[in-house]
Amino acid sequence: MSDLAAPVAPPAPASSALQATLRAFNTNKASWIGLAIFLIVVAAAIFAPLIAPHDPLDQDVLDRLKPPSAEHLLGTDYYGRDTFSRLLYGARISLVIGVVSTLIAMAAGTLIGMLAGWRGGRFDTITMQIMDMLLAFPSLILGLIIVAMLGPSIENIIAAIALTSVPPFARIARAPTIAVKGRDFVEACRSLGFSDTRILAVHILPNIFPEILVMGSLWLANAIRTEASLAFIGLGLKPPTPTWGGMIREGFENILDSAWLAIAPGVAILVVVFALNLLGDGLRDAVDPKLKNEA
Amino acid sequence: MTAFLVRRIGFAFVTLFAVLTLVFVIVRIVPGDPAQVILGDQASREAIEAMHERLGLNKPIVTQYAEFLGNAVKGDWGVSMVSGRPVMAEVLNVLPWTIELTVVSLIIGVVLGVPLGVWAAVKRNRFFDYVARIASLLGLSFPAFVSAIILLFLFAIEVHWFPVISARSGSLGAWAQSITLPAINLGLISAAYITRVTRSAMLEVLSEDYVRTARAKGVPSGSVVWRHALRNALIPIITVVGLYLSILIGNSVLTEIVFSRPGLGKLIVGALNQRDYTMLQGMMVIYTLAVVVVNLLVDIAYGFVDPRVKLG
């Protein structure tokens, strides 16, 4: 599959590659909708303290399990906490864990893929086989075991999600590196005495950057979903910190009479993941129509 | 084909060996002494040492590793630290539930996804294609436990068509009732993935020269699409379905929890909560085996679908 993803694009200057991408992106309405929704969620998370009508940790035993009302837009949970406020604060956790783990995976995966493609030979074979194994292993199970073993701190959750997201970035960075490696301009750089690091960073990285960005948006969606899944299983940040997955977990216990407690955060996750997938899908078509092959 | 298979089986063994090693390392670098965990904080020094001996933790690490590998190969994965029953027996006990669920939902996914994907590709950029693309993107955006909760809420709580706890067996009716919602949940998500990959694989193939040739020589349109094109689109479809199976395994864990259905998912979550290390080791092995077997099946499927693979 990785060969399909190999763009044989000439090493055009990064600016024109980006411009072409932006032009193509411009024409795709769905990805604009995705971007808009995602930015709204980001804004809601950043300004949560200003928007939230209540303190997300404030308990009110007299107001337990209240259905949605003007006072509590999405009702209250078992401890009488305002669901809407908790949802806003929960967005922060989801976004921070998602963004940081995806950035780490992007950086590590790109580095691994570029090095494997650049050095070739046995190093390439072994590295990519490890990546393939990691890709084949159910990422939720791996994440679950790592977090369960190391404990559900924010660092461990980020590390577990980042680890499971490295392979796709390594794959996508490797193929174009190999394609570019044999070209004359790389030979020219070498004869000018440029170091490998400089050639990789200045002349190869900009060419593969748009694709890495596309993968980034799609895997950010995945990371947010994985974090929520871990929290739902009970491997999220400890209560009372509001996380979307944790809210669903708590709400699920009262599903028979207060279904909105589980469904509201569920819809929130769905909206963010869907928005990111719309965005990533549009970006992908914009960057390289050939990439449509990889579902 | 034989050489190809031998190489793939070799790779499968390497994978299995690597994961077993990883499991061994992970379980041992974890902070906290398993013996202490089992016996609790009040345990005496002697009791802990006795437990070390029982678990084989007092032996040199290399010996432990060799024994671990040897036992894993023999199918002896030790006894559960919590229930005291053999891990293998516990796993085999619930395995049919999980296999049944994943197979039924994969069938739903293929039966829905392949025709929808083909149809969307044929109607490219028309209304149906647009709806299929948005619907499949929405479907694969669903965290499996969110869709499961929504299904449970709609069809087991609001309308009492299905049981809230899907653990019944016995008669065919009870079986069908208990598997329907979980299988629909996983099946619809699978269908979303399969629709997408089928559509893009078909789009690629439909623009090939031989498709135009087939059309030009008067092959009926349906036959062009379903015989000439779909056969050649199968390779990327099988690849993605193979990769998707690892997602499906993760999703089945979440689905089993929501529907209170017995299976590997409930077993692993129970083991996690109770820090049942031997059980976790065993579960890692079974999941790795599942992945390795699935990858082998995918490779064999390539050979059947595309004779050229045999040469590769």
XYZ file of C-alpha atoms in Angstrom:
607
model
C 0.000 0.000 0.000
C 2.767 2.419 0.838
C 3.882 2.440 -2.774
C 0.493 3.730 -3.823
C 1.006 6.687 -1.570
C 4.326 7.582 -3.132
C 3.899 10.852 -4.941
C 6.464 11.196 -7.677
C 5.995 14.933 -7.473
C 9.018 17.005 -8.374
C 10.707 18.677 -5.418
C 8.910 21.923 -6.036
C 9.514 24.757 -3.630
C 7.351 24.322 -0.567
C 5.476 27.577 -1.087
C 4.025 26.580 -4.446
C 3.080 23.121 -3.156
C 1.274 24.783 -0.281
C -0.389 27.302 -2.582
C -1.698 24.567 -4.840
C -2.990 22.744 -1.800
C -4.755 25.821 -0.508
C -6.306 26.470 -3.908
C -7.705 22.956 -4.084
C -8.819 23.150 -0.485
C -10.680 26.362 -1.208
C -13.060 24.664 -3.591
C -14.096 21.975 -1.114
C -17.073 23.189 0.911
C -17.222 20.144 3.186
C -13.723 20.710 4.491
C -14.542 24.344 5.227
C -17.495 23.173 7.296
C -15.235 20.723 9.084
C -12.651 23.412 9.784
C -15.318 25.834 11.027
C -16.831 23.294 13.422
C -13.418 22.341 14.736
C -12.447 25.981 15.322
C -15.708 26.594 17.173
C -14.921 23.664 19.480
C -11.380 24.946 19.999
C -12.758 28.390 20.863
C -15.307 26.861 23.239
C -12.511 24.963 24.971
C -10.246 27.999 25.267
C -12.994 30.289 26.540
C -14.666 27.615 28.685
C -14.279 29.687 31.891
C -16.116 32.600 30.221
C -18.864 30.580 28.547
C -19.610 27.956 31.178
C -22.677 28.946 33.216
C -21.511 26.921 36.239
C -18.361 25.589 37.835
C -17.850 22.125 36.287
C -16.970 20.684 39.695
C -19.742 22.361 41.703
C -21.966 19.719 43.231
C -25.568 20.356 44.189
C -27.270 17.367 45.773
C -30.672 19.040 45.547
C -30.332 19.366 41.777
C -29.329 15.812 40.922
C -30.123 14.177 37.559
C -32.250 17.107 36.390
C -33.324 17.009 32.752
C -32.262 19.867 30.457
C -33.729 23.258 31.433
C -32.988 26.964 31.016
C -30.817 26.877 34.129
C -28.975 23.712 33.099
C -28.927 23.537 29.304
C -27.984 19.867 29.247
C -29.290 18.924 32.678
C -27.268 17.844 35.687
C -25.444 14.638 36.541
C -25.625 12.295 39.505
C -23.791 14.793 41.716
C -25.857 17.746 40.537
C -23.044 19.129 38.362
C -23.944 21.111 35.249
C -23.463 18.864 32.194
C -23.021 21.727 29.721
C -20.226 23.292 31.776
C -18.527 19.932 32.178
C -18.783 19.401 28.428
C -16.983 22.705 27.778
C -14.180 21.899 30.194
C -14.021 18.323 28.915
C -13.252 19.688 25.444
C -9.973 21.044 26.843
C -8.801 17.607 27.953
C -9.822 15.952 24.691
C -8.118 18.602 22.581
C -4.926 18.804 24.627
C -4.443 15.042 24.735
C -5.411 14.699 21.082
C -3.241 17.521 19.768
C -0.149 16.776 21.852
C -0.186 13.026 21.157
C -0.740 13.638 17.437
C 2.105 16.168 17.291
C 4.442 13.712 19.008
C 3.393 10.916 16.648
C 3.811 13.247 13.660
C 7.321 14.256 14.679
C 8.489 10.773 15.670
C 6.827 9.015 12.725
C 8.117 11.498 10.164
C 11.637 11.232 11.548
C 11.536 7.430 11.575
C 10.064 7.232 8.078
C 12.534 9.720 6.606
C 15.503 7.991 8.213
C 14.308 4.571 7.062
C 13.824 5.809 3.516
C 17.090 7.734 3.508
C 19.325 5.022 4.933
C 17.613 2.101 3.224
C 18.971 -1.425 3.554
C 18.523 -3.462 6.674
C 17.713 -0.476 8.868
C 14.800 0.330 6.567
C 13.529 -3.267 6.489
C 13.624 -3.766 10.239
C 12.188 -0.369 11.108
C 9.291 -0.691 8.715
C 8.517 -4.229 9.845
C 8.284 -2.967 13.400
C 5.977 -0.234 12.140
C 3.830 -2.791 10.315
C 3.535 -4.897 13.448
C 2.549 -1.868 15.469
C -0.007 -0.927 12.832
C -1.497 -4.408 12.784
C -1.924 -4.569 16.543
C -5.284 -3.237 17.784
C -4.327 0.248 18.930
C -7.080 0.459 21.523
C -5.901 -2.766 23.168
C -2.283 -1.599 23.155
C -3.241 1.803 24.545
C -5.437 0.171 27.141
C -2.662 -2.091 28.364
C -0.051 0.668 28.464
C -2.298 3.058 30.373
C -3.497 0.323 32.721
C 0.074 -0.674 33.506
C 1.566 2.788 33.868
C -1.447 4.508 35.406
C -3.933 6.956 33.874
C -1.961 10.193 34.103
C -2.153 12.711 31.295
C 1.448 11.966 30.257
C 0.860 8.219 30.079
C -2.344 8.614 28.093
C -0.581 10.915 25.645
C 2.375 8.516 25.355
C 0.117 5.515 24.724
C -1.918 7.271 22.037
C 1.198 8.750 20.415
C 2.887 5.341 20.263
C -0.037 3.743 18.463
C -0.200 6.622 15.956
C 3.453 6.600 14.842
C 3.315 3.973 12.024
C 1.086 5.820 9.531
C 3.348 8.870 9.688
C 6.458 6.727 9.219
C 4.892 5.102 6.179
C 3.843 8.341 4.597
C 7.218 10.000 5.176
C 9.275 7.079 3.892
C 7.986 6.659 0.342
C 8.582 10.233 -0.844
C 11.991 10.261 0.838
C 12.999 7.278 -1.268
C 11.533 8.902 -4.365
C 13.442 12.140 -3.782
C 16.666 10.484 -2.648
C 17.724 9.374 -6.108
C 17.110 12.706 -7.809
C 19.836 14.883 -9.245
C 19.294 17.809 -6.951
C 20.035 15.644 -3.914
C 23.258 14.544 -5.559
C 24.001 18.209 -6.205
C 23.383 19.048 -2.558
C 25.752 16.283 -1.549
C 28.476 17.446 -3.852
C 28.093 20.890 -2.362
C 28.899 19.292 0.944
C 25.481 19.615 2.583
C 24.973 17.345 5.536
C 22.332 14.618 5.461
C 20.407 16.444 8.146
C 20.303 19.598 6.082
C 19.200 17.794 2.925
C 16.453 15.963 4.826
C 15.239 18.985 6.754
C 15.493 21.663 4.088
C 14.973 19.795 0.847
C 12.870 16.766 1.610
C 10.708 17.657 4.598
C 8.936 20.595 2.888
C 7.897 18.296 0.055
C 6.193 15.772 2.263
C 4.805 18.268 4.733
C 1.334 18.707 3.154
C 0.681 14.981 3.295
C 1.832 14.767 6.879
C -0.557 17.556 7.722
C -3.424 15.626 6.119
C -2.577 12.510 8.089
C -2.284 14.718 11.151
C -5.871 15.933 10.916
C -7.181 12.399 10.359
C -5.146 10.973 13.214
C -6.123 13.811 15.502
C -9.680 12.602 15.037
C -8.528 9.114 15.895
C -6.564 10.278 18.949
C -9.586 12.127 20.346
C -11.700 9.037 19.839
C -9.103 6.792 21.477
C -8.810 9.078 24.498
C -12.571 9.020 24.916
C -12.643 5.238 24.537
C -9.950 4.799 27.184
C -11.819 7.116 29.540
C -15.042 5.222 28.895
C -13.322 1.977 29.864
C -12.130 3.682 33.052
C -8.608 4.579 31.956
C -9.090 8.318 31.645
C -8.031 11.124 33.922
C -9.288 10.539 37.428
C -12.627 12.054 38.483
C -13.772 14.696 39.164
C -11.830 16.077 36.151
C -14.426 16.279 33.390
C -13.494 14.241 30.305
C -15.981 13.359 27.588
C -15.329 9.637 27.819
C -15.507 9.758 31.613
C -18.799 11.684 31.479
C -20.246 8.986 29.219
C -18.993 6.340 31.629
C -20.722 8.040 34.553
C -23.804 8.851 32.526
C -24.086 5.292 31.287
C -24.758 4.160 34.848
C -27.939 6.238 34.781
C -28.849 5.405 31.193
C -32.275 4.062 32.127
C -33.633 7.343 33.463
C -31.142 10.068 32.439
C -29.973 9.083 28.976
C -28.904 12.634 28.014
C -25.975 12.374 30.433
C -24.333 9.743 28.257
C -25.657 10.930 24.913
C -24.658 14.635 25.139
C -20.899 14.014 25.513
C -21.207 11.200 22.963
C -22.587 13.621 20.411
C -19.809 16.094 21.295
C -17.128 13.508 20.477
C -18.947 12.540 17.304
C -19.169 16.163 16.138
C -15.457 16.849 16.692
C -14.306 13.600 15.107
C -16.656 14.074 12.149
C -15.496 17.671 11.667
C -11.858 16.593 11.658
C -12.585 13.767 9.234
C -14.388 16.193 6.895
C -11.405 18.527 7.113
C -8.840 15.769 6.621
C -10.777 14.284 3.740
C -10.934 17.610 1.940
C -7.270 18.301 2.631
C -6.345 14.882 1.337
C -8.137 15.401 -1.947
C -6.473 18.783 -2.190
C -2.958 17.528 -1.518
C -3.012 14.511 -3.784
C -6.014 12.921 -5.441
C -4.090 9.650 -5.549
C -4.185 9.401 -1.789
C -7.898 8.651 -1.997
C -6.807 5.047 -2.195
C -6.056 4.849 1.472
C -9.339 4.758 3.249
C 2.543 -19.372 -3.943
C 4.304 -21.778 -1.579
C 7.418 -19.617 -1.302
C 5.225 -16.573 -0.765
C 3.249 -18.304 1.982
C 6.353 -19.651 3.672
C 7.780 -16.153 3.820
C 4.545 -14.747 5.206
C 4.290 -17.482 7.826
C 7.893 -16.770 8.777
C 7.030 -13.104 9.232
C 4.001 -14.119 11.289
C 6.236 -16.088 13.647
C 8.667 -13.183 13.967
C 5.745 -10.900 14.827
C 4.424 -13.317 17.403
C 7.851 -13.701 18.975
C 8.373 -9.920 19.065
C 5.026 -9.291 20.712
C 5.543 -12.049 23.258
C 8.849 -10.448 24.152
C 7.179 -7.062 24.389
C 4.482 -8.501 26.660
C 7.106 -10.031 28.885
C 8.995 -6.749 29.128
C 5.896 -4.587 29.675
C 4.576 -6.759 32.459
C 7.936 -6.621 34.200
C 8.761 -2.945 33.908
C 5.475 -1.991 35.479
C 5.929 -0.258 38.785
C 4.638 -2.330 41.652
C 5.236 -5.913 42.701
C 2.592 -8.327 41.405
C 2.895 -10.423 44.557
C 2.199 -7.344 46.642
C -0.776 -6.518 44.436
C -2.248 -9.992 44.851
C -1.687 -10.272 48.574
C -2.453 -6.685 49.513
C -0.543 -4.167 51.597
C -0.769 -6.146 54.835
C 1.059 -9.206 53.482
C 4.065 -10.439 55.416
C 7.524 -10.683 53.904
C 7.383 -14.470 53.925
C 4.031 -14.544 52.182
C 5.328 -12.260 49.452
C 8.406 -14.394 48.950
C 6.265 -17.512 48.802
C 4.121 -15.823 46.177
C 7.240 -14.864 44.226
C 8.197 -18.494 44.187
C 4.747 -19.581 43.081
C 4.750 -17.052 40.243
C 8.344 -17.910 39.348
C 9.413 -14.318 39.987
C 12.402 -15.366 42.112
C 14.164 -16.992 39.164
C 16.693 -15.176 36.986
C 15.042 -12.975 34.386
C 16.448 -15.036 31.491
C 14.983 -18.243 32.926
C 11.640 -16.502 33.399
C 11.738 -15.386 29.790
C 12.565 -18.857 28.473
C 9.821 -20.431 30.570
C 7.358 -17.782 29.482
C 8.069 -18.429 25.786
C 8.045 -22.193 26.237
C 4.748 -22.156 28.111
C 3.161 -19.759 25.633
C 4.015 -22.132 22.790
C 2.594 -25.081 24.732
C -0.606 -23.124 25.338
C 0.020 -22.920 29.074
C -0.513 -19.286 30.006
C -0.634 -19.824 33.731
C -3.544 -19.329 36.076
C -5.530 -16.162 36.597
C -4.262 -14.270 39.631
C -7.853 -13.463 40.552
C -10.003 -16.491 39.813
C -7.249 -19.115 40.057
C -8.517 -20.807 36.902
C -6.219 -21.424 33.916
C -5.982 -18.349 31.712
C -6.369 -20.469 28.614
C -9.653 -21.925 29.882
C -11.028 -18.483 30.751
C -10.097 -17.153 27.324
C -11.508 -20.126 25.429
C -14.666 -19.830 27.480
C -15.565 -16.388 26.098
C -13.737 -16.531 22.758
C -16.719 -17.928 20.784
C -18.815 -14.900 21.855
C -16.268 -12.464 20.452
C -15.574 -14.438 17.272
C -19.308 -14.760 16.623
C -19.823 -11.027 17.078
C -16.902 -9.963 14.871
C -17.745 -12.431 12.107
C -21.441 -11.470 11.977
C -20.622 -7.753 11.985
C -17.978 -8.185 9.300
C -20.533 -9.986 7.143
C -22.977 -7.116 7.669
C -20.176 -4.700 6.797
C -19.260 -6.477 3.552
C -22.836 -7.125 2.441
C -23.735 -3.455 2.941
C -20.419 -1.803 2.211
C -19.272 -3.395 -1.048
C -22.477 -2.759 -3.070
C -22.815 0.760 -1.635
C -19.195 1.531 -2.489
C -19.510 0.166 -6.017
C -22.734 2.055 -6.562
C -21.234 5.291 -5.242
C -18.262 4.918 -7.587
C -20.507 4.271 -10.592
C -22.638 7.305 -9.711
C -19.588 9.437 -9.030
C -20.386 13.040 -8.074
C -24.098 12.406 -8.345
C -26.562 12.673 -5.493
C -26.212 9.071 -4.353
C -22.427 9.318 -4.270
C -22.627 12.460 -2.195
C -24.976 10.861 0.342
C -22.883 7.678 0.510
C -19.687 9.645 1.117
C -21.129 11.782 3.902
C -22.893 8.810 5.495
C -19.778 6.640 5.464
C -17.619 9.452 6.831
C -20.162 9.962 9.597
C -20.253 6.215 10.268
C -16.515 5.912 10.713
C -16.468 8.996 12.932
C -18.615 7.228 15.529
C -16.737 5.990 18.559
C -18.092 2.434 18.805
C -19.339 2.917 22.351
C -21.279 6.068 21.473
C -23.165 4.386 18.640
C -23.692 1.381 20.895
C -25.190 3.542 23.642
C -27.476 5.283 21.152
C -28.678 1.933 19.751
C -29.162 0.578 23.255
C -31.118 3.660 24.246
C -33.355 3.642 21.167
C -34.081 -0.058 20.752
C -33.701 -1.568 24.208
C -34.782 1.247 26.516
C -37.200 3.482 24.572
C -38.617 0.623 22.500
C -38.265 -2.765 24.145
C -37.345 -4.714 21.038
C -34.087 -6.079 22.357
C -32.682 -7.003 25.776
C -30.560 -4.425 27.627
C -28.099 -7.167 28.529
C -27.118 -9.133 25.418
C -25.878 -12.297 27.054
C -28.614 -14.769 26.200
C -28.131 -17.997 24.351
C -29.970 -21.279 24.067
C -32.734 -21.029 21.516
C -32.152 -19.483 18.120
C -34.592 -16.697 18.937
C -32.739 -15.747 22.108
C -29.442 -15.854 20.255
C -30.729 -13.629 17.461
C -32.184 -11.195 19.971
C -28.981 -10.897 21.928
C -26.587 -10.546 18.993
C -28.651 -8.195 16.818
C -27.865 -4.813 18.397
C -24.149 -5.441 19.040
C -23.703 -6.837 15.530
C -25.614 -3.957 13.920
C -23.466 -1.514 15.853
C -20.179 -3.004 14.663
C -21.630 -3.909 11.274
C -22.657 -0.347 10.421
C -19.238 1.030 11.384
C -17.579 -1.716 9.322
C -19.875 -0.916 6.407
C -18.786 2.723 6.590
C -15.114 1.761 6.215
C -15.796 -0.788 3.502
C -18.025 1.586 1.499
C -15.270 4.184 1.475
C -12.462 1.909 0.423
C -14.618 0.125 -2.160
C -15.621 3.433 -3.687
C -12.079 4.739 -4.016
C -10.713 1.404 -5.271
C -13.500 1.239 -7.853
C -12.912 4.805 -9.000
C -9.297 3.929 -9.665
C -10.161 0.753 -11.558
C -13.052 2.203 -13.569
C -10.680 4.629 -15.273
C -8.363 1.842 -16.463
C -7.927 1.004 -20.123
C -9.225 -2.551 -19.902
C -12.515 -1.293 -18.481
C -12.867 0.985 -21.489
C -11.931 -1.898 -23.760
C -14.559 -4.121 -22.161
C -17.127 -1.389 -22.630
C -16.028 -0.809 -26.209
C -16.395 -4.438 -27.171
C -19.960 -4.369 -25.894
C -19.779 -6.094 -22.498
C -22.972 -5.178 -20.626
C -22.427 -2.331 -18.181
C -23.365 -4.409 -15.119
C -20.884 -7.081 -16.061
C -18.124 -4.518 -16.597
C -18.658 -3.100 -13.135
C -19.215 -6.265 -11.140
C -16.890 -8.689 -12.954
C -14.116 -6.774 -14.633
C -13.767 -3.828 -12.318
C -14.715 -5.157 -8.882
C -12.394 -8.160 -9.186
C -9.477 -5.850 -9.740
C -10.546 -3.491 -6.996
C -10.553 -6.350 -4.486
C -6.853 -6.132 -3.579
C -6.976 -2.674 -1.977
C -10.351 -3.560 -0.446
C -8.918 -6.678 1.189
C -5.872 -4.727 2.400
C -7.968 -2.125 4.148
C -10.407 -4.680 5.526
C -7.398 -6.535 6.950
C -6.120 -3.370 8.603
C -9.647 -2.550 9.704
C -9.938 -5.848 11.567
C -7.590 -4.535 14.237
C -9.913 -1.555 14.682
C -12.849 -3.965 14.757
C -11.209 -5.922 17.576
C -10.844 -2.702 19.589
C -14.419 -1.704 18.786
C -15.718 -5.106 19.868
C -14.270 -4.478 23.334
C -16.285 -1.260 23.622
C -19.419 -2.870 22.193
C -19.231 -5.803 24.589
C -19.016 -3.427 27.530
C -22.052 -1.383 26.494
C -24.239 -4.409 25.793
C -22.945 -6.393 28.813
C -22.056 -9.160 26.428
C -19.539 -11.817 27.461
C -16.352 -11.863 25.417
C -12.691 -10.949 25.315
C -13.572 -7.288 25.837
C -15.246 -7.831 29.165
C -12.506 -10.260 30.163
C -9.702 -7.787 29.446
C -11.421 -4.915 31.228
C -12.014 -7.127 34.248
C -8.355 -8.178 34.216
C -7.267 -4.533 33.963
C -9.389 -3.456 36.893
C -8.117 -6.274 39.070
C -4.505 -6.046 37.858
C -4.620 -9.682 36.832
C -1.186 -9.798 35.183
C -1.235 -13.409 34.049
C -4.631 -12.869 32.481
C -3.359 -9.733 30.714
C -0.350 -11.633 29.370
C -2.646 -14.324 28.044
C -4.965 -11.748 26.468
C -2.036 -10.030 24.752
C -1.005 -13.386 23.318
C -4.510 -14.145 22.075
C -4.877 -10.709 20.478
C -1.500 -11.059 18.794
C -2.457 -14.501 17.538
C -5.672 -13.022 16.171
C -3.769 -10.278 14.357
C -1.188 -12.684 12.961
C -3.848 -15.115 11.751
C -5.872 -12.319 10.159
C -2.804 -11.016 8.334
C -2.022 -14.491 7.055
C -5.597 -14.903 5.834
C -5.352 -11.544 4.083
C -2.128 -12.634 2.392
C -3.687 -15.905 1.291
C -6.710 -14.001 0.003
C -4.376 -11.875 -2.141
C -3.091 -15.033 -3.785
C -6.609 -16.147 -4.635
C -7.738 -12.800 -5.935
C -4.651 -11.822 -7.864
C -2.409 -14.520 -9.356
C 0.382 -11.973 -9.771
C 0.865 -11.848 -6.001
C 2.131 -15.421 -6.027
C 5.194 -14.270 -7.892
C 5.923 -11.415 -5.524
